[in-house]
CSV table of C-alpha atoms in Angstrom, one decimal:
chain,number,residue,atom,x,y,z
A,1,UNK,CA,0.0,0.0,0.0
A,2,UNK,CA,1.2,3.1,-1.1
A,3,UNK,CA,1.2,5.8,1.4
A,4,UNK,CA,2.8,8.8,-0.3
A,5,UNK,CA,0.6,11.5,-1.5
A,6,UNK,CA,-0.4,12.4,-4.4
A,7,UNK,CA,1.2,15.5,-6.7
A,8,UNK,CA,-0.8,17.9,-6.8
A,9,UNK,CA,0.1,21.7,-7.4
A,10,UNK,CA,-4.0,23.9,-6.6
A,11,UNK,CA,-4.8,23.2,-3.8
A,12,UNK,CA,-8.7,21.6,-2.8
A,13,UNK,CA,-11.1,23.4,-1.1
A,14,UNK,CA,-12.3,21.2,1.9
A,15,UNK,CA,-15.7,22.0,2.9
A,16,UNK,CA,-16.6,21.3,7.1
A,17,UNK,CA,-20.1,20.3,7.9
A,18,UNK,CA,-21.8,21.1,10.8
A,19,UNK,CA,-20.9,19.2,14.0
A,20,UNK,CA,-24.2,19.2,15.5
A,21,UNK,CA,-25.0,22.9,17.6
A,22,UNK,CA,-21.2,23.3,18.2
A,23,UNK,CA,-19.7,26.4,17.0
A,24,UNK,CA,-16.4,25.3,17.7
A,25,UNK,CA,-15.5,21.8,15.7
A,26,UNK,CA,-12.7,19.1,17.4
A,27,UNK,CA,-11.0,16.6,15.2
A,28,UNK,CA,-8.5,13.9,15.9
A,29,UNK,CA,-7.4,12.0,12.7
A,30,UNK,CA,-4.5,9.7,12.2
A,31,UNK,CA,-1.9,9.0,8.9
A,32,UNK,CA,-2.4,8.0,6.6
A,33,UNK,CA,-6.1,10.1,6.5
A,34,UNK,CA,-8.2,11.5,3.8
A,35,UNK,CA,-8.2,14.6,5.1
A,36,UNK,CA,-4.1,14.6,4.8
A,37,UNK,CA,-3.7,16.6,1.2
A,38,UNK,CA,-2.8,20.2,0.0
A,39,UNK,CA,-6.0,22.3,0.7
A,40,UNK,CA,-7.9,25.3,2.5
A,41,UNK,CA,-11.4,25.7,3.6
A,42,UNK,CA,-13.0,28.8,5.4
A,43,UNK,CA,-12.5,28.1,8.9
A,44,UNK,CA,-9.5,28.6,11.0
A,45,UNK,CA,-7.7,25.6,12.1
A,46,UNK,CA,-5.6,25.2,15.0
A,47,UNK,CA,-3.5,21.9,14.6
A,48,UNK,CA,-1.7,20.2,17.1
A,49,UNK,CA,0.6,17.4,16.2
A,50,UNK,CA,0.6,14.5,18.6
A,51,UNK,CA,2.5,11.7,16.6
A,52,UNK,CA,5.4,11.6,14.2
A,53,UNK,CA,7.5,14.3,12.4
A,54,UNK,CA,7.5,15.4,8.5
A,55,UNK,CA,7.0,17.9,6.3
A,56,UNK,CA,4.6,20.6,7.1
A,57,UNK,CA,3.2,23.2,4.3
A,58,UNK,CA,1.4,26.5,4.9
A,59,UNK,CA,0.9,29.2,2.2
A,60,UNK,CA,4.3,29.5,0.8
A,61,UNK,CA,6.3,28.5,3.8
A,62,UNK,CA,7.8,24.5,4.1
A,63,UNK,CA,9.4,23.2,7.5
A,64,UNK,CA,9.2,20.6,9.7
A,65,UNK,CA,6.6,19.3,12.3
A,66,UNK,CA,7.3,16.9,15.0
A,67,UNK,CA,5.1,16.1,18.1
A,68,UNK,CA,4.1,19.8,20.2
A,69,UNK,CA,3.9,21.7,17.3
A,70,UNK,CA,1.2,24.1,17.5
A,71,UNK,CA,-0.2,25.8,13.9
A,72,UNK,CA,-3.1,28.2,13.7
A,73,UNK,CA,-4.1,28.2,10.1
A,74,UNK,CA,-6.4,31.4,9.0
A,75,UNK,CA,-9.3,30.8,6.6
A,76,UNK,CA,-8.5,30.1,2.9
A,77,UNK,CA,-4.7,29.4,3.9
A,78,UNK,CA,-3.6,26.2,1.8
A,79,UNK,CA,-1.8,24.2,4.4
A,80,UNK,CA,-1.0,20.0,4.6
A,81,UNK,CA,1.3,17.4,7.0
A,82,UNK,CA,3.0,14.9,5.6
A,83,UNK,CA,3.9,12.3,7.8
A,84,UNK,CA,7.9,10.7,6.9
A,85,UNK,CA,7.2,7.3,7.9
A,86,UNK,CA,7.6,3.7,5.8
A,87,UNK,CA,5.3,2.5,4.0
A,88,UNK,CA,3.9,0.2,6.5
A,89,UNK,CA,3.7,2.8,9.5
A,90,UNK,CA,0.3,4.4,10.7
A,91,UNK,CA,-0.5,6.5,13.6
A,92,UNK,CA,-4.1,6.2,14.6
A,93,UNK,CA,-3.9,9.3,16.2
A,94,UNK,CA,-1.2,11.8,14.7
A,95,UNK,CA,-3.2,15.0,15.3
A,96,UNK,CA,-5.5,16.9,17.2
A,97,UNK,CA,-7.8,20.0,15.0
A,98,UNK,CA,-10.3,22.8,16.5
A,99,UNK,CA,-11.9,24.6,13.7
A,100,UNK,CA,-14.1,27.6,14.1
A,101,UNK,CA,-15.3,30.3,11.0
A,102,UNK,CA,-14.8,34.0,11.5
A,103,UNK,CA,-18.6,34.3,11.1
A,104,UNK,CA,-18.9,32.9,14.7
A,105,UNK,CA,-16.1,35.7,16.0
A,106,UNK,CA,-17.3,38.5,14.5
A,107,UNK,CA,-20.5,37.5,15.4
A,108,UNK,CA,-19.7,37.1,19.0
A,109,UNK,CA,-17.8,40.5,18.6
A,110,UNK,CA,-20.8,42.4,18.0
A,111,UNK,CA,-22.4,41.6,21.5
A,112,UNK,CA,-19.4,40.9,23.5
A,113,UNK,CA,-16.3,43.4,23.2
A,114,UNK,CA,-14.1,40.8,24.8
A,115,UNK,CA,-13.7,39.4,21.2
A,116,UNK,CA,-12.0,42.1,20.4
A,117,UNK,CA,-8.6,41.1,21.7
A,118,UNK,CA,-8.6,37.9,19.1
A,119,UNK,CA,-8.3,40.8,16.2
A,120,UNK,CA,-4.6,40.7,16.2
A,121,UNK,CA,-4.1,37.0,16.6
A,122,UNK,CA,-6.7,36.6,13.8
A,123,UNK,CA,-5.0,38.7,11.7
A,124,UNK,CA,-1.8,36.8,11.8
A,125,UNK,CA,-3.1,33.5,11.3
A,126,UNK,CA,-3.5,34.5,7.7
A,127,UNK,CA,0.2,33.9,7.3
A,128,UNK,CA,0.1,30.9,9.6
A,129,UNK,CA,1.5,31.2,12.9
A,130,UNK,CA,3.9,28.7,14.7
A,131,UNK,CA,3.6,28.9,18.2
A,132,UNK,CA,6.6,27.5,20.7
A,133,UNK,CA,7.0,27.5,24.1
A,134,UNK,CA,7.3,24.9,26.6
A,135,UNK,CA,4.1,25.9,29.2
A,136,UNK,CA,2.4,27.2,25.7
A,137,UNK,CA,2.5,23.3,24.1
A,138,UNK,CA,2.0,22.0,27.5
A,139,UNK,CA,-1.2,23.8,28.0
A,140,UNK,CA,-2.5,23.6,24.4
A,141,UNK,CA,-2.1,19.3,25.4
A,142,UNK,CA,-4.6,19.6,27.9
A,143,UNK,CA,-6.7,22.2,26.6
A,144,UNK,CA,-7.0,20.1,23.5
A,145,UNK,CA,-8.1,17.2,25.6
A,146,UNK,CA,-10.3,19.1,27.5
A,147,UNK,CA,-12.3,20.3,24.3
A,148,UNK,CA,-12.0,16.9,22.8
A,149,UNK,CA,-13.7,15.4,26.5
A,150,UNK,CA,-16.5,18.4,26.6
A,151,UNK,CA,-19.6,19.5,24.7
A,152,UNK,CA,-21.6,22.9,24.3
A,153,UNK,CA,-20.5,26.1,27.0
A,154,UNK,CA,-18.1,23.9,28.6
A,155,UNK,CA,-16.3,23.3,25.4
A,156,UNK,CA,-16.7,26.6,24.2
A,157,UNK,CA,-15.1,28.2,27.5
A,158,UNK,CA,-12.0,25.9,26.9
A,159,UNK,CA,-11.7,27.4,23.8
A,160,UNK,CA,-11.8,30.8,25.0
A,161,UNK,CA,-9.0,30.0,27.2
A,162,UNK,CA,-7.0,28.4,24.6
A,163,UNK,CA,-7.4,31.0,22.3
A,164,UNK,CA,-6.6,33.9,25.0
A,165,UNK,CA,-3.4,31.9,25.9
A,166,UNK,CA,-2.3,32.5,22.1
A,167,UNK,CA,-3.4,35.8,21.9
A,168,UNK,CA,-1.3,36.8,24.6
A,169,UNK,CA,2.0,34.9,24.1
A,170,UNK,CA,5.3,36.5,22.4
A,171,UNK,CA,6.2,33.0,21.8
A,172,UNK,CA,5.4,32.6,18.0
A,173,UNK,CA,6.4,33.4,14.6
A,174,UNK,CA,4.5,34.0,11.0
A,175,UNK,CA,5.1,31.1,8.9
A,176,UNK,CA,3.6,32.2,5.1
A,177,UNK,CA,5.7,35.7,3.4
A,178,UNK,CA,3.7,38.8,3.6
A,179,UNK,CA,2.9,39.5,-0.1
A,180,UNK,CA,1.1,35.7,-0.1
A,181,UNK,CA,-2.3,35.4,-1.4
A,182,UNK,CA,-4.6,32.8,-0.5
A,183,UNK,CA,-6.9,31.0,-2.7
A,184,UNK,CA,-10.6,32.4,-2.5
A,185,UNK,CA,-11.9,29.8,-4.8
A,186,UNK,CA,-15.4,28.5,-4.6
């Protein structure tokens, strides 16, 4: 079985159903994965890595990933992990994913001014943003757990914390060149 992926130059545009009456989305996927290819979708995704190291693309910008690292992807950012394993490796469980649309922030924004201090954060993730840090990737472990165990408000106010943690830290840097542009395609 052939785990290498395919070549592909455009990117795909990954449309995210609903997850039930959560605004905030949790995934968990392993390698090899469907959902492992070169594409964007609307939502921002903060990825986690929780197994194996490879290649890891976002916008314009290649490096590595390896277990802790921490990427906030902005909407319509092309982005993909590949995994450097054999051909018979697989990781049931190589990342963890919250996804959320900037209609739910700005929505939230317009009734609760506490929103406001996600502009700047949300602003940068539409270069990518790499976030390091020993108590940052220690936190985002359990905070990602703690979303992944919890439903509704409870859920929601984890994410809030997680996403005031990164809106706060120094520890970061843009990943994807200034003069970048996303694809906006339907």
């Amino acid at each position: 079985m052939n785990h290498s992926p395919s070549r592909q130059s455009d990117p795909s545009c990954e449309l995210i159903g609903p997850e039930g009456n959560s605004s905030i989305r949790y995934r968990q996927h392993g390698f090899p994965d469907e959902l492992v290819r070169w594409h964007y979708h609307k939502e921002y995704e903060l990825h986690l890595i929780t197994h194996s190291s490879g290649k890891v693309f976002v916008g314009d910008y290649i490096g590595n990933f390896y277990p802790g690292n921490l990427i906030l992807t902005g909407p319509n950012l092309p982005h993909n992990w590949i995994s450097h394993t054999d051909e018979q490796k697989v990781f049931p469980e190589r990342d963890r994913v919250v996804l959320f649309t900037d209609e739910v922030i700005q929505a939230a924004r317009q009734v609760l001014t506490e929103f406001d201090q996600l502009e700047s954060l949300l602003q940068r993730a539409r270069f990518g943003i790499q976030f390091s840090g020993r108590e940052t990737i220690e936190r985002a472990h359990q905070l990602m757990h703690r979303i992944a165990a919890s439903e509704g408000l409870e859920r929601l106010g984890h994410f809030l914390v997680f996403m005031d943690m990164l809106a706060t830290t120094d520890e970061y840097r843009l990943l994807s060149c200034d003069n970048y542009l996303p694809s906006n395609g339907e």
